[in-house]
Short mmCIF file of C-alpha atoms in Angstrom, two decimals:
data_model
loop_
_atom_site.label_atom_id
_atom_site.label_comp_id
_atom_site.label_asym_id
_atom_site.label_seq_id
_atom_site.Cartn_x
_atom_site.Cartn_y
_atom_site.Cartn_z
CA MET A 1 29.76 245.58 -17.97
CA THR A 2 26.45 244.51 -16.50
CA SER A 3 23.48 246.82 -16.11
CA ALA A 4 23.85 246.46 -12.31
CA VAL A 5 27.05 248.52 -12.45
CA LYS A 6 25.99 252.14 -11.92
CA VAL A 7 29.02 253.55 -10.10
CA LEU A 8 32.41 254.34 -11.62
CA ASP A 9 35.61 254.91 -9.66
CA PRO A 10 38.14 255.64 -12.44
CA CYS A 11 41.07 256.26 -10.02
CA SER A 12 40.37 253.56 -7.46
CA ALA A 13 44.01 252.73 -6.55
CA SER A 14 43.79 250.37 -3.52
CA ARG A 15 40.08 251.19 -2.93
CA MET A 16 40.98 252.51 0.52
CA MET A 17 37.86 254.67 0.90
CA TRP A 18 35.44 251.86 0.03
CA PHE A 19 33.64 249.94 2.77
CA ASP A 20 33.14 247.00 0.38
CA LYS A 21 36.16 246.81 -1.89
CA GLN A 22 34.33 244.26 -4.09
CA ASP A 23 30.98 246.11 -4.32
CA GLN A 24 29.26 244.72 -7.42
CA ARG A 25 27.48 248.02 -8.12
CA ALA A 26 30.82 249.68 -8.83
CA LEU A 27 33.41 249.41 -11.56
CA PHE A 28 36.92 250.04 -10.23
CA GLY A 29 39.41 251.47 -12.68
CA ASP A 30 42.94 252.77 -12.54
CA ILE A 31 45.83 253.44 -14.89
CA ARG A 32 48.02 251.26 -12.66
CA ASP A 33 47.93 247.52 -11.87
CA GLU A 34 50.70 246.87 -9.36
CA GLN A 35 51.70 245.76 -5.87
CA HIS A 36 54.03 247.38 -3.36
CA LEU A 37 55.54 246.12 -0.12
CA LEU A 38 55.16 248.91 2.43
CA CYS A 39 57.76 249.63 5.11
CA ASP A 40 55.60 247.97 7.79
CA GLY A 41 55.38 244.72 5.79
CA ARG A 42 51.84 245.21 4.45
CA VAL A 43 51.20 244.73 0.75
CA LEU A 44 49.48 247.58 -1.10
CA LYS A 45 47.56 246.25 -4.11
CA VAL A 46 46.32 248.39 -6.98
CA GLU A 47 44.13 245.92 -8.86
CA PRO A 48 41.52 247.62 -11.03
CA ASP A 49 38.65 245.74 -12.65
CA VAL A 50 39.56 247.63 -15.84
CA LEU A 51 42.76 249.45 -16.71
CA MET A 52 41.71 252.97 -17.70
CA ASP A 53 42.94 256.53 -17.97
CA PHE A 54 40.59 259.04 -16.34
CA ARG A 55 41.47 261.52 -19.09
CA GLN A 56 39.92 259.25 -21.75
CA LEU A 57 37.31 256.92 -20.26
CA PRO A 58 36.32 253.89 -22.37
CA PHE A 59 32.56 254.30 -21.88
CA GLU A 60 29.63 255.77 -23.75
CA ALA A 61 28.14 259.06 -22.56
CA SER A 62 25.54 258.92 -19.77
CA THR A 63 26.54 255.43 -18.59
CA PHE A 64 26.81 255.91 -14.79
CA ARG A 65 24.57 257.33 -12.05
CA LEU A 66 27.52 258.10 -9.78
CA VAL A 67 31.19 258.80 -10.43
CA VAL A 68 33.76 259.02 -7.67
CA PHE A 69 36.70 261.11 -8.91
CA ASP A 70 39.70 260.77 -6.60
CA PRO A 71 42.69 261.49 -8.86
CA PRO A 72 46.30 261.57 -7.65
CA HIS A 73 46.89 264.77 -5.69
CA LEU A 74 50.67 264.81 -5.49
CA THR A 75 52.84 266.85 -7.87
CA ARG A 76 56.00 265.59 -6.20
CA ALA A 77 56.89 262.47 -4.22
CA GLY A 78 59.93 260.25 -3.93
CA VAL A 79 60.28 257.59 -6.61
CA ASP A 80 60.02 254.77 -4.06
CA SER A 81 57.89 256.60 -1.46
CA TRP A 82 54.83 254.97 0.07
CA MET A 83 52.86 258.16 -0.70
CA ARG A 84 53.54 257.76 -4.41
CA ALA A 85 52.71 254.03 -4.27
CA LYS A 86 49.47 254.68 -2.37
CA TYR A 87 48.16 257.75 -4.22
CA GLY A 88 49.96 257.90 -7.56
CA LEU A 89 51.53 261.04 -8.99
CA LEU A 90 50.23 263.84 -11.19
CA THR A 91 52.02 264.54 -14.45
CA PRO A 92 53.71 267.90 -15.13
CA ASP A 93 50.57 268.73 -17.21
CA TRP A 94 48.33 268.09 -14.20
CA LYS A 95 46.02 271.07 -14.85
CA ASP A 96 45.16 269.76 -18.31
CA ASP A 97 44.90 266.20 -16.94
CA ILE A 98 42.42 267.23 -14.25
CA ARG A 99 40.46 269.43 -16.68
CA ARG A 100 40.14 266.46 -19.05
CA GLY A 101 39.32 264.16 -16.12
CA PHE A 102 36.45 266.37 -14.98
CA ALA A 103 35.14 266.58 -18.56
CA GLU A 104 35.26 262.79 -18.94
CA CYS A 105 33.63 262.12 -15.58
CA PHE A 106 30.76 264.47 -16.40
CA ARG A 107 30.47 262.99 -19.92
CA VAL A 108 29.91 259.44 -18.61
CA LEU A 109 27.43 260.60 -15.94
CA GLU A 110 23.71 260.32 -16.61
CA PRO A 111 21.78 263.62 -16.65
CA GLU A 112 21.46 264.76 -13.02
CA GLY A 113 24.05 262.14 -12.07
CA ILE A 114 26.24 262.74 -9.05
CA LEU A 115 29.99 263.24 -9.04
CA ILE A 116 31.84 262.99 -5.76
CA PHE A 117 35.25 264.66 -6.01
CA LYS A 118 37.88 263.93 -3.38
CA TRP A 119 41.03 266.02 -3.12
CA ASN A 120 43.81 266.48 -0.60
CA GLU A 121 45.30 269.96 -0.80
CA THR A 122 48.71 269.13 0.63
CA GLN A 123 50.38 270.37 -2.57
CA VAL A 124 47.62 271.89 -4.73
CA MET A 125 44.73 274.02 -3.44
CA VAL A 126 41.12 273.00 -4.10
CA SER A 127 40.39 276.40 -5.61
CA GLU A 128 42.90 275.64 -8.38
CA LEU A 129 41.03 272.40 -9.17
CA LEU A 130 37.54 273.88 -9.14
CA ALA A 131 38.73 276.44 -11.71
CA LEU A 132 39.34 273.53 -14.11
CA THR A 133 35.64 272.72 -14.63
CA ASP A 134 32.62 274.83 -15.56
CA GLU A 135 30.42 272.64 -13.37
CA LYS A 136 29.58 274.18 -10.01
CA PRO A 137 29.68 272.11 -6.82
CA LEU A 138 26.57 271.71 -4.68
CA PHE A 139 28.33 271.29 -1.34
CA GLY A 140 31.46 269.90 0.26
CA HIS A 141 33.18 269.01 3.49
CA LYS A 142 36.73 269.14 4.81
CA SER A 143 38.00 266.16 6.77
CA GLY A 144 41.14 264.81 8.37
CA LYS A 145 43.24 265.98 11.28
CA ARG A 146 44.35 269.12 9.43
CA GLU A 147 41.22 269.38 7.26
CA LYS A 148 43.27 269.01 4.08
CA THR A 149 40.99 266.42 2.44
CA HIS A 150 37.97 267.87 0.68
CA TRP A 151 34.87 265.93 -0.38
CA ILE A 152 32.92 267.91 -2.98
CA THR A 153 29.58 266.95 -4.52
CA PHE A 154 28.41 267.94 -8.00
CA MET A 155 25.20 267.16 -9.88
CA LYS A 156 25.43 267.05 -13.67
CA ARG A 157 23.26 269.69 -15.32
#
């Protein structure tokens, strides 16, 4: 990893929220490396720079200025569904997974580093997630047609 890399996206999937999907300031990670043919003929590619598990990040403490934490938000989805292919699926131990994920994301952040947390509360409410970390968010915003996607900003103490 070069010193120019200051942003970590440990659950990048297909990098759909990124304007520049090859941004050299960011390291894109995911537990998956796979391709799917969607029903409309498009190919969905999950191609991380580094295979990683957000519950156990392979980096030293205080490595990144910014972490974007956008873990899978689905507890249930069809085995071959496009939702599962696009977003991934939480394990049955999702509360412990997310708790560990928050802890790891804050561990690899520099002091006063910023964590952007993205969550869609289609199946699990944001309040349940925020209870899984002792860190307190600074501010957030709901987006989407039904305002189910939450963008929440934290600053490491």
